[in-house]
Coordinates of C-alpha atoms in Angstrom, one line a residue:
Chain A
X1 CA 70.6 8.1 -2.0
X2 CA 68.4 9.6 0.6
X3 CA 66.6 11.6 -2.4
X4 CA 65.8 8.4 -3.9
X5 CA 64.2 7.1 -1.0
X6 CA 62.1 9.9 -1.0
X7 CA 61.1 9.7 -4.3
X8 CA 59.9 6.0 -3.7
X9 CA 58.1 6.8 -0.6
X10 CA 56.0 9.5 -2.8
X11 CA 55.4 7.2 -5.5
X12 CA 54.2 4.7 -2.8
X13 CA 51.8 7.2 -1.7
X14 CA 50.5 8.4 -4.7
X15 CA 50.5 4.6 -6.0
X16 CA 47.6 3.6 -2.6
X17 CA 46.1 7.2 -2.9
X18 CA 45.4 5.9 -7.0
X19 CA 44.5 2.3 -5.3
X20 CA 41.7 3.8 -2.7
X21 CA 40.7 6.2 -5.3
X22 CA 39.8 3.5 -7.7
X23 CA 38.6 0.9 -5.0
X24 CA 35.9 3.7 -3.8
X25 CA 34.9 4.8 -7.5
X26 CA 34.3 0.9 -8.3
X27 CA 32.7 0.2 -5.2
X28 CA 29.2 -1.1 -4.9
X29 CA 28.5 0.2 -1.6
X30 CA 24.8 0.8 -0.9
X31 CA 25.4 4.9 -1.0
X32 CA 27.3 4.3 -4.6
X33 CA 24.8 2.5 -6.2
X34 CA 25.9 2.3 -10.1
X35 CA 22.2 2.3 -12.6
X36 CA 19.8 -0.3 -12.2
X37 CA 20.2 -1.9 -15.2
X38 CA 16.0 -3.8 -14.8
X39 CA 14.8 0.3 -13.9
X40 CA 11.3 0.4 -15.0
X41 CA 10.8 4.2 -15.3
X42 CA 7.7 5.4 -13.9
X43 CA 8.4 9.3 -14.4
X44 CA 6.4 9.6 -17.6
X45 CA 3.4 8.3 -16.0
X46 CA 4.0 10.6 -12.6
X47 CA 5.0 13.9 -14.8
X48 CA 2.1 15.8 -15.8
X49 CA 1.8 19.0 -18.3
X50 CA 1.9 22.0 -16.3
X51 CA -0.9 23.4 -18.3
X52 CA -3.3 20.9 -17.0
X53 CA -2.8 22.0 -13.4
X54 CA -5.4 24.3 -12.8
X55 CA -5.4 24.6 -9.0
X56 CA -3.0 25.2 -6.3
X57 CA -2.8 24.3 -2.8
X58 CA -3.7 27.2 -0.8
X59 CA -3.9 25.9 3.1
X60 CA -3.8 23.1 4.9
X61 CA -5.1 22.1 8.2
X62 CA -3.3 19.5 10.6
X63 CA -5.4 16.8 12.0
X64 CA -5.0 15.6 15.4
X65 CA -5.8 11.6 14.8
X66 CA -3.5 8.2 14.4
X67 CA -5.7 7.3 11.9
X68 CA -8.1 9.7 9.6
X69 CA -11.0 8.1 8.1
X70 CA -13.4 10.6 5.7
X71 CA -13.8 13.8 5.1
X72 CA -17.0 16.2 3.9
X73 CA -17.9 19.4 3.1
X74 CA -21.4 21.4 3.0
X75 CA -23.3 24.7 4.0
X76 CA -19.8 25.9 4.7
X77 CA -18.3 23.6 6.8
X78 CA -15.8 21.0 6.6
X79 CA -16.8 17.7 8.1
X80 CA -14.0 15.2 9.3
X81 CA -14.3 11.3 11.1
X82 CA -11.1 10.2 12.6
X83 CA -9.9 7.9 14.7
X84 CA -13.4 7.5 17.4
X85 CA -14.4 10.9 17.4
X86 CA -16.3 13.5 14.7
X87 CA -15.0 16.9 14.0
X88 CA -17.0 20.1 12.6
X89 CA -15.3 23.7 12.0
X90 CA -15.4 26.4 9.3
X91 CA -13.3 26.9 6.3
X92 CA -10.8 28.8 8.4
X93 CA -10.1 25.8 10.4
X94 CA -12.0 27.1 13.2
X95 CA -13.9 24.0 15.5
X96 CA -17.1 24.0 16.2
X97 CA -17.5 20.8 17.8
X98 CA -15.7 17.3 18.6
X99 CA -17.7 14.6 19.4
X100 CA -16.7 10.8 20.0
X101 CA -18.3 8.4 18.1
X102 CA -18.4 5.0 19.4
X103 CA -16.4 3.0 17.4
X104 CA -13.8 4.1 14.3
X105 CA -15.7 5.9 12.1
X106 CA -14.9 5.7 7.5
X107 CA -16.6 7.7 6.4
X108 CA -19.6 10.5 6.0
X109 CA -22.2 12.5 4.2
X110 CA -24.3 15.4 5.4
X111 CA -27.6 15.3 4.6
X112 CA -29.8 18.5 3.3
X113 CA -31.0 19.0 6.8
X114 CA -27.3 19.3 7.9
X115 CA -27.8 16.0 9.7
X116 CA -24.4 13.6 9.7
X117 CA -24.7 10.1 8.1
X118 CA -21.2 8.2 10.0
X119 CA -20.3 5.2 8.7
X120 CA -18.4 2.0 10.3
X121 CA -17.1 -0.9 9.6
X122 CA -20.4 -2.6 9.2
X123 CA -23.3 0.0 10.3
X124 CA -24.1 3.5 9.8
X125 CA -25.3 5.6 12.3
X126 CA -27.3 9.0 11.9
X127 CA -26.7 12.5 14.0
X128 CA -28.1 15.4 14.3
X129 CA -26.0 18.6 13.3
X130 CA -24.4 18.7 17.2
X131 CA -23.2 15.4 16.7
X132 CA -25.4 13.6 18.8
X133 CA -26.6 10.5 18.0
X134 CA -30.5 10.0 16.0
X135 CA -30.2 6.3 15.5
X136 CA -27.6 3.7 14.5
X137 CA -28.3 0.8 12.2
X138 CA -28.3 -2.9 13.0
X139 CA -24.9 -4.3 11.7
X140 CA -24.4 -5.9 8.7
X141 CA -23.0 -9.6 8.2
X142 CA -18.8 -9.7 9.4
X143 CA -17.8 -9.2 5.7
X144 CA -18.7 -5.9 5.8
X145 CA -16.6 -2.8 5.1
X146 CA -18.7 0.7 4.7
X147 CA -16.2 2.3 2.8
X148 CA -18.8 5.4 1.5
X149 CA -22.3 6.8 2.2
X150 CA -24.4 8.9 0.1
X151 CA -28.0 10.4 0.4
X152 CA -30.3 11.5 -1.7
X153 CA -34.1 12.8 -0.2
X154 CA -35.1 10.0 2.1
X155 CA -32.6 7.3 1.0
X156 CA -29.2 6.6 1.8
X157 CA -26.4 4.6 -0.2
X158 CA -24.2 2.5 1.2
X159 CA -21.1 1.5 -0.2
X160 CA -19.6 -2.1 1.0
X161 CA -16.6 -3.1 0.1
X162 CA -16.4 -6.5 1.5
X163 CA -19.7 -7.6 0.1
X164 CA -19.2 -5.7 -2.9
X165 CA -22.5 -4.2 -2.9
X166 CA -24.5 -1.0 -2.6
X167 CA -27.1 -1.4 0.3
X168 CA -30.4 1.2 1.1
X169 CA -31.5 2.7 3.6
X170 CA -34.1 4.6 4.8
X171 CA -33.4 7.9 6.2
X172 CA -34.6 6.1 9.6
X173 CA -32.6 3.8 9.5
X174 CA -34.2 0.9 7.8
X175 CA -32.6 -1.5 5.7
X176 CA -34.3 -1.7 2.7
X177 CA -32.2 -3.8 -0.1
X178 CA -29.1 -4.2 -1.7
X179 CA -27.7 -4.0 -5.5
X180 CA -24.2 -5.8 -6.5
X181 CA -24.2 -3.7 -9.6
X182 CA -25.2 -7.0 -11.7
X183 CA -27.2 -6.8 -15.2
X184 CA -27.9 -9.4 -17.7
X185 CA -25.1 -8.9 -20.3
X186 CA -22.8 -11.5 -20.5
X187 CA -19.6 -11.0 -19.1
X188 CA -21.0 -8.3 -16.3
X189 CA -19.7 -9.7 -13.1
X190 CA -20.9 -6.5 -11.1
X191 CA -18.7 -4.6 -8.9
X192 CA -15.7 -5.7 -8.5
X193 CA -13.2 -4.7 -6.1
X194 CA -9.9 -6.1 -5.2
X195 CA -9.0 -3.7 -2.2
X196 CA -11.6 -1.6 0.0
X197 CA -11.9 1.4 -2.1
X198 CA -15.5 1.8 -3.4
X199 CA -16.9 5.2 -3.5
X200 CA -20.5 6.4 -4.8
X201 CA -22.0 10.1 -4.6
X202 CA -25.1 11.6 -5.6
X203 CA -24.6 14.7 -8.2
X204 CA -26.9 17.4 -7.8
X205 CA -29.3 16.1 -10.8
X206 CA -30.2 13.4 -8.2
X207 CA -28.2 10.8 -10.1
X208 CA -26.8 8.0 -8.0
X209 CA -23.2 7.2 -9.6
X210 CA -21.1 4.1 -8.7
X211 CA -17.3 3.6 -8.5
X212 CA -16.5 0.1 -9.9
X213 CA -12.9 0.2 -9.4
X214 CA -12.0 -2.9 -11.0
X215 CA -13.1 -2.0 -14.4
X216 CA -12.0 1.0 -13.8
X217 CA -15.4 3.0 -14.5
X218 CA -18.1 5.5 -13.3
X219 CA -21.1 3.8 -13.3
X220 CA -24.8 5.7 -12.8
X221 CA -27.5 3.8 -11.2
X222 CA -31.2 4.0 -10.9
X223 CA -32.3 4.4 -7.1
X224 CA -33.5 1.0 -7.1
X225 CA -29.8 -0.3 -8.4
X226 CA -30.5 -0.2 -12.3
X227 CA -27.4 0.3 -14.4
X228 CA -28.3 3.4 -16.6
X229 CA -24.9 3.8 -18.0
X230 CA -20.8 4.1 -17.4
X231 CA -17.8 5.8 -18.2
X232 CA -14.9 3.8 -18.9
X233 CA -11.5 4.5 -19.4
X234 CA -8.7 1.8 -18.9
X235 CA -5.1 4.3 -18.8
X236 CA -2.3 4.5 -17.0
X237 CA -1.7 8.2 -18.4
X238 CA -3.5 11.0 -17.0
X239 CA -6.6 11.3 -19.2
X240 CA -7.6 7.4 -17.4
X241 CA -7.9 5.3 -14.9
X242 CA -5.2 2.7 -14.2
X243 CA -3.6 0.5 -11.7
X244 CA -5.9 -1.5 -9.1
X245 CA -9.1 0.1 -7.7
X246 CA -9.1 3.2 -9.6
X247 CA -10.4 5.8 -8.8
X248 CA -10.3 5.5 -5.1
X249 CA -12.5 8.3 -4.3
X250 CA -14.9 10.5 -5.6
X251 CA -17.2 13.3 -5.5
X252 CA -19.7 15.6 -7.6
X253 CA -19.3 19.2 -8.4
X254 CA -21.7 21.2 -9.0
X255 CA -22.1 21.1 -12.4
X256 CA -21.7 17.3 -12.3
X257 CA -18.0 17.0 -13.0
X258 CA -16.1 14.2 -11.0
X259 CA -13.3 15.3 -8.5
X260 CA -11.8 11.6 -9.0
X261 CA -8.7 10.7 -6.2
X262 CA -6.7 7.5 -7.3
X263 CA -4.1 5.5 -5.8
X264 CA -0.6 3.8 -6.7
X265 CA 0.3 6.8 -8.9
X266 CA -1.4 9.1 -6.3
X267 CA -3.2 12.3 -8.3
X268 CA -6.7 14.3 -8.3
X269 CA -8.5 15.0 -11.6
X270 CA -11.4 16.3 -12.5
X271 CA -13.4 14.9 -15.1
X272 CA -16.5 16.1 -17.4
X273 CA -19.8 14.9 -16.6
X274 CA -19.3 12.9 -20.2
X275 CA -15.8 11.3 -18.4
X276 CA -12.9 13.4 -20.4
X277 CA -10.7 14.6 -18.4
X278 CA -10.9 18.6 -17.4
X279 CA -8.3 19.3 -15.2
X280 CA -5.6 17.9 -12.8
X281 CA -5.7 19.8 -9.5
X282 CA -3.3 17.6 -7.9
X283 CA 0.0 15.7 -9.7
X284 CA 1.6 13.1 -8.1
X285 CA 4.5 14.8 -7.1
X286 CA 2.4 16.5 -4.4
X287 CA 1.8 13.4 -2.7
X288 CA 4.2 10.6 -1.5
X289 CA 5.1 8.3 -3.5
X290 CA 3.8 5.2 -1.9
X291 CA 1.0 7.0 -0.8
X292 CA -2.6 6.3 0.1
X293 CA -5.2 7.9 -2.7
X294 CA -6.7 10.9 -0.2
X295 CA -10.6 11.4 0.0
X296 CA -12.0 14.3 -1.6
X297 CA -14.5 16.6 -1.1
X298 CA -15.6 19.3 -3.1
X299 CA -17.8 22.2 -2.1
X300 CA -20.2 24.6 -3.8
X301 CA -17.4 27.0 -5.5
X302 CA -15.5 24.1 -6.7
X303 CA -12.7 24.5 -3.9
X304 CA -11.5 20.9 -3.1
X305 CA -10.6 19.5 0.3
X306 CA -8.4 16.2 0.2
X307 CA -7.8 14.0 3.0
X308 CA -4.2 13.2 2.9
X309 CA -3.8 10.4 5.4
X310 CA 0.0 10.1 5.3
X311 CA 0.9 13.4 5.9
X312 CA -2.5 13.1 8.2
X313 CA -3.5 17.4 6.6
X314 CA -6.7 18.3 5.3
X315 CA -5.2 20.1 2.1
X316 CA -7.3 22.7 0.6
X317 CA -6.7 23.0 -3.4
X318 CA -8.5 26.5 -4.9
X319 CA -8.9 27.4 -8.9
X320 CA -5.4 29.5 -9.9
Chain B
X1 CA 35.4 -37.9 72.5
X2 CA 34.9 -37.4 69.1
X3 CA 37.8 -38.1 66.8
X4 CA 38.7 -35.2 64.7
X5 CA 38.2 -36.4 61.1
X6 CA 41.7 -35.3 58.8
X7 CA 41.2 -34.1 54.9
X8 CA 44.2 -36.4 53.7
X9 CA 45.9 -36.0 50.4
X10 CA 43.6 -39.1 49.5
X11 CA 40.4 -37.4 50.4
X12 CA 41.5 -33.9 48.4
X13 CA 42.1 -36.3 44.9
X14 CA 38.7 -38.1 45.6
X15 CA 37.1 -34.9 45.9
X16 CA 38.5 -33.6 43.3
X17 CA 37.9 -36.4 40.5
X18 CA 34.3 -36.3 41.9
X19 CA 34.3 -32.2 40.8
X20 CA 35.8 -32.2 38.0
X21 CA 33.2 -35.5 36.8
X22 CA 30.2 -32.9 37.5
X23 CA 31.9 -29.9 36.2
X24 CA 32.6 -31.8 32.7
X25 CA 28.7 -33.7 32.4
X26 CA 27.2 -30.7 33.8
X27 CA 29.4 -28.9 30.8
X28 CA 28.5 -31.4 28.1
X29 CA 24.8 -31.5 28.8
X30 CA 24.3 -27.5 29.0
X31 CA 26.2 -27.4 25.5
X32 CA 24.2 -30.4 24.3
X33 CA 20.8 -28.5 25.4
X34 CA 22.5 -25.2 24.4
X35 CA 23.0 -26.7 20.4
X36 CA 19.9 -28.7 20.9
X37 CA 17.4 -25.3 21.3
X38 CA 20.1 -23.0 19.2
X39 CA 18.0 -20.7 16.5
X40 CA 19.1 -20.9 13.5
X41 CA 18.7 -17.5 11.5
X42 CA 18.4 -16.9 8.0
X43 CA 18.6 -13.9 5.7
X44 CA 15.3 -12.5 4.3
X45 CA 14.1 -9.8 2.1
X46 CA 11.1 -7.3 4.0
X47 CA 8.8 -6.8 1.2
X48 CA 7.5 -3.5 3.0
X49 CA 11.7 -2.4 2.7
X50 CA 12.5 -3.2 -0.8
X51 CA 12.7 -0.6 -2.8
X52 CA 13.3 -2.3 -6.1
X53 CA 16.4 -1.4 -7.1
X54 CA 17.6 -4.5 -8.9
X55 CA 20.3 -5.5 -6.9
X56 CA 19.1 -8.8 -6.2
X57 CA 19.7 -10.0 -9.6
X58 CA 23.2 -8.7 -9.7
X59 CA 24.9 -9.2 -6.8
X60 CA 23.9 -12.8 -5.9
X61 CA 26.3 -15.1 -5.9
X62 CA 24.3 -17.5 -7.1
X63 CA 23.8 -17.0 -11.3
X64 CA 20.1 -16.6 -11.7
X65 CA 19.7 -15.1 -8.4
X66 CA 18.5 -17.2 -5.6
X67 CA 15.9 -13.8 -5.2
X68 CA 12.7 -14.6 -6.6
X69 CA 9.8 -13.5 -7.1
X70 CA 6.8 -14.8 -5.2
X71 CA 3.1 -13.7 -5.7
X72 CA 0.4 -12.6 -2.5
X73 CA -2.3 -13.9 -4.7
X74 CA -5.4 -13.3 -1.8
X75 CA -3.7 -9.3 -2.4
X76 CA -4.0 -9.4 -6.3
X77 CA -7.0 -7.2 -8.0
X78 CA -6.8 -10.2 -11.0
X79 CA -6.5 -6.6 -12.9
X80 CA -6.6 -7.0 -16.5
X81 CA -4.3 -4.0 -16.8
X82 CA -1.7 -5.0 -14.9
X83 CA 0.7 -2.8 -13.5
X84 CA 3.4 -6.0 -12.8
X85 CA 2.8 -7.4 -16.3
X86 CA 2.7 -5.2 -18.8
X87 CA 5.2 -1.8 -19.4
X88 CA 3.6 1.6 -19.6
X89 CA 2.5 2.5 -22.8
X90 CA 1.6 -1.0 -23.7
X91 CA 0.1 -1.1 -27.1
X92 CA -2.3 -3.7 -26.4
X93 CA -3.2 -5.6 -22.9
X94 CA -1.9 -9.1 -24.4
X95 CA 0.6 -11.5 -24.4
X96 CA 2.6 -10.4 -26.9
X97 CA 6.3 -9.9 -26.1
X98 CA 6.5 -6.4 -27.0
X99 CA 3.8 -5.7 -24.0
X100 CA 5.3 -7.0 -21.4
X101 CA 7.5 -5.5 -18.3
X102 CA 9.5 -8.9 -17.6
X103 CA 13.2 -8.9 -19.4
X104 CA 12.8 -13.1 -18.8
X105 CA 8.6 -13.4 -19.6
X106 CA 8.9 -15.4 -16.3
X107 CA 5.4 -14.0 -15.5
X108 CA 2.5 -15.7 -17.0
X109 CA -0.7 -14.3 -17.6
X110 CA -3.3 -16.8 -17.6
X111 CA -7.4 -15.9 -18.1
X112 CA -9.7 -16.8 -15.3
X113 CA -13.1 -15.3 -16.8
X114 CA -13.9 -12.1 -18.3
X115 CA -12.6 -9.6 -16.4
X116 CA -10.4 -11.4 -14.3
X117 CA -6.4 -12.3 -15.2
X118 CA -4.3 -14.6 -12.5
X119 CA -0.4 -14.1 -12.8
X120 CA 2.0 -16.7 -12.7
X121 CA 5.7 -16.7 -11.7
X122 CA 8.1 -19.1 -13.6
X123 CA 10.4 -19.6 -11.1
X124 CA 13.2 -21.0 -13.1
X125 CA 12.8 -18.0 -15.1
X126 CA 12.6 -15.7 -13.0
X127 CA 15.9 -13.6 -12.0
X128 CA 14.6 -11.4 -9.3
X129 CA 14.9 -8.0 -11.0
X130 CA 11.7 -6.8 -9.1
X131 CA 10.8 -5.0 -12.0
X132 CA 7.2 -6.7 -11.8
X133 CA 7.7 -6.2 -8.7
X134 CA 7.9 -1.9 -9.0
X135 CA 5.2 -1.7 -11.6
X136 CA 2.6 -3.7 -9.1
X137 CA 3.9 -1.8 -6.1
X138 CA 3.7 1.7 -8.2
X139 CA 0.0 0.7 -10.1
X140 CA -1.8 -1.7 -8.0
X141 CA -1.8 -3.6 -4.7
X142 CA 1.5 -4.7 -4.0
X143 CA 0.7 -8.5 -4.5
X144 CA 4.2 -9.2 -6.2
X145 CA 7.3 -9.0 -3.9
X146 CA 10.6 -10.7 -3.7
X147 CA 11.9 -13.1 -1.4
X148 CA 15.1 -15.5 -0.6
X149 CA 14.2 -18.7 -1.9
X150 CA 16.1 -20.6 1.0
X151 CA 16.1 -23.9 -1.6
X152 CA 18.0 -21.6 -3.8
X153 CA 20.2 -20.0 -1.0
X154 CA 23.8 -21.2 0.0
X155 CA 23.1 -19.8 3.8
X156 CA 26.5 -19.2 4.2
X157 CA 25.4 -16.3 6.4
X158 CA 27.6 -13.7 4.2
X159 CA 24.7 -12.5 2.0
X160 CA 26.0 -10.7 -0.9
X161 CA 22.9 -8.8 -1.8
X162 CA 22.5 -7.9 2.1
X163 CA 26.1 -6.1 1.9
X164 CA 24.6 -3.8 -0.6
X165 CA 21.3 -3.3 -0.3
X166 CA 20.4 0.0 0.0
X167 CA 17.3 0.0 1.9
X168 CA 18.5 -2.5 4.0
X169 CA 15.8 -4.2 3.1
X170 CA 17.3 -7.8 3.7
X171 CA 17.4 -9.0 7.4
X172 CA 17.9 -11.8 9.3
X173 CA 14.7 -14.2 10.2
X174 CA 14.3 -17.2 12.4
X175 CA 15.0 -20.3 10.4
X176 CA 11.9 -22.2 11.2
X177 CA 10.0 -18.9 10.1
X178 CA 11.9 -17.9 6.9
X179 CA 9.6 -16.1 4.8
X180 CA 8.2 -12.6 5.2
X181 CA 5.3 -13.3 2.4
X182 CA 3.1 -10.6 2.3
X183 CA -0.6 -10.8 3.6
X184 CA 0.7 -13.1 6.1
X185 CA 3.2 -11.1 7.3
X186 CA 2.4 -6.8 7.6
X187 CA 4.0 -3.9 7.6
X188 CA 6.0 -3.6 11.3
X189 CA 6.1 -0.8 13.0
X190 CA 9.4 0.0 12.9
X191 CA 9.1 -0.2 9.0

């Protein structure tokens, strides 16, 4: 009798261990989640062939700033505006100088003097190589957002996003007109740009190239806002461009290859001067996945230096 | 002299009717202002949480989902490839069945003028799946999101999707405020 008992007790036992089991293995608690049966798999896009990775990270520098805004490189030092202030040091990460700027500064350019072109949210200001300020522009209307600068000799490009248009300067600081990247074919609306990424950069021919991120194309300008001609190349997959306001940012190597930074799948390519694509220096895996695109710079050995604003690093990515 | 004046048993019930009268109007009128300036909450989904994981279109109790999808369109690049619309690899950027990313075709693609696409959400097909909702997030600006349509919703305060979600992306919002539609509404800090 008393073995009996036993026995049912253990039965009972192993009968609500079996129960709890079960109940926890058919749960649908948010740490068991059981396959999303709507998944759209994105990991083909955000794998890329080893092969084409030609560069590896090889330091980084931590930036003191809540919020980063542009980075550039040139005659050996590296070029940063963050937050309300502008910082200069060497390749080794050593500062030179930290000057505040009087307002949140976007973006940047040296010039071949090794003067600094600053841009804000609607004016651009010029300083000498200490940092200290030349002139500063009028400001534009209250659409305005200077999202890129570039020079070449005595003119300077502006980039504005909010009135989709590139404006000139003079390298005194003298308005002198603006392009919206508009031609007489049908159907060319000119730049258009859902989200304020718009980049331009000189390439060392002295050709003025154009990002219009919503067609998804490199775009090369006359100095007096001409189209010349464009590379286009609608893709999701690594050779393109895809998503919205691709790509984020550029700049020109030496030899007039693209370093090209794009968003939503978050990756840095270079591409020929003809627009095929050369190399990735950068998959998406090194970057997080929500991620802002980071701006490039690229200097005279082909060494690129990418603003990564969520991990707020300047990471430096060298030829393997 | 001054008569001494005596607290009778008279006087104690008098006084004591007269208490209890304000105790129980002073009672009903703070409850009636209390219910009167109550908040009512409601559940909503934080578009900056969600992490598109499809729970919201199989867990509702409501069969389609009382999720939907809801479109920021002042966010939207009018992108002709777009990321929401069509799946990767798409062989041709058109409305052909075989292109597209929704399981329902609850998103409509409508022309505007060369180069510019508006998308459209068919709410009654729509079964809040957020997979538009992953491919705009992953490939462009994040204009498509998901939200508790509260004309949809029981608001029987025991939110089925909430119990699971695993970003805890659902949370509970002022009634008189009950949508968290992006563009409006940003990123908090705590997010």
């Amino acid at each position: 009798m008393k073995k009996t008992v036993i026995y049912l007790f253990l039965s009972l036992i192993i009968v609500v261990i079996l129960v709890i089991v079960i109940g926890d293995f058919r749960s649908t608690r948010p740490d068991r989640m059981s396959g999303n049966p709507y998944e759209l798999d994105i990991d083909g896009i955000r794998s890329v062939d080893p092969d084409l990775i030609t560069y590896k990270e090889t330091k980084n520098y931590k930036i003191d700033a809540a919020q980063a805004g542009g980075i550039a490189v040139a005659g050996g030092k590296i070029f940063l505006v963050a937050d309300d202030f502008l910082q200069v040091f060497d390749y080794g990460g050593k500062q030179y100088f930290r000057e505040p700027l009087p307002e949140q500064a976007r973006c940047l350019e040296v010039t071949a003097t090794n003067d600094i072109i600053v841009g804000f949210r609607n004016s651009i200001a010029l300083l000498s190589p200490e940092g200290e300020e030349i002139w500063r522009s009028e400001p534009l209307d209250e659409r305005a957002v200077i999202t890129a600068l570039a020079v070449k000799n005595s003119t300077i490009f502006v980039a504005d996003a909010g009135n989709r248009a590139v404006h000139r300067y003079t390298i005194d600081g003298k308005y002198v007109d603006s392009f919206e990247g508009k031609t007489r074919i049908e159907g060319n609306h000119g730049f258009i740009i859902p989200s304020p990424y718009f980049d331009l950069g000189v390439s060392p021919d002295g050709e003025l190239w154009v990002v219009n991120p919503g067609k998804h194309s490199l775009e090369n300008y006359t100095d007096d806002g001409n189209l010349r001609s464009f590379l286009e190349n609608i893709s999701r997959e690594i050779e393109g461009f895809g998503g919205c306001c691709n790509p984020a940012h550029i700049d020109i190597m030496a030899d007039g290859s693209f370093v090209t930074s794009e968003k939503g799948v978050v990756r840095i390519k270079i591409h020929e001067p003809s627009g095929e694509l050369s190399t990735v220096v950068a998959p998406p895996d090194k970057f997080r996945e929500d991620g802002e695109a980071p701006d490039v710079a690229v200097d005279e050995e082909g060494i690129i230096y990418a603003l990564d604003y969520d991990k707020n690093l300047i990471r430096i990515f060298e030829p393997k | 002299m001054k008569k001494k004046k005596t607290f009778n048993r008279r006087d104690f019930i008098q006084s004591s009717i007269r208490a209890s009268l304000v105790v129980s109007v002073g009672g009903i009128g703070g409850l009636a202002l209390k219910n009167g300036t109550k908040k009512d909450w409601v559940w909503q989904i934080d578009p900056f949480e969600c992490n598109q994981c499809g729970r919201c279109a199989t867990e509702c109790v409501r069969n389609p989902s009382a999720v939907k999808c809801v479109h920021a369109y002042d966010l939207c690049g009018y992108c002709d490839l777009c990321g929401g619309y069509f799946i990767p690899g798409a062989v041709k950027l058109d409305t052909g069945a075989e292109n597209q990313l929704c399981p329902t075709a609850a998103l409509i693609r409508k022309f505007i003028e060369e180069p510019y696409f508006e998308y459209e959400i068919d709410e009654d097909l729509c079964i809040g799946c957020a997979k538009c909702v992953k491919g705009c997030t992953s490939f462009g600006n994040g204009s498509l999101h998901l939200q508790i349509r509260h004309d949809l919703c029981r608001n029987c305060n025991e939110c089925s999707i909430a119990r699971v979600c695993p970003s805890k992306a659902i949370k509970r919002v002022p009634a008189d405020t009950p949508y968290l539609i992006k563009g409006t509404f940003t990123r908090t800090t705590d997010s």
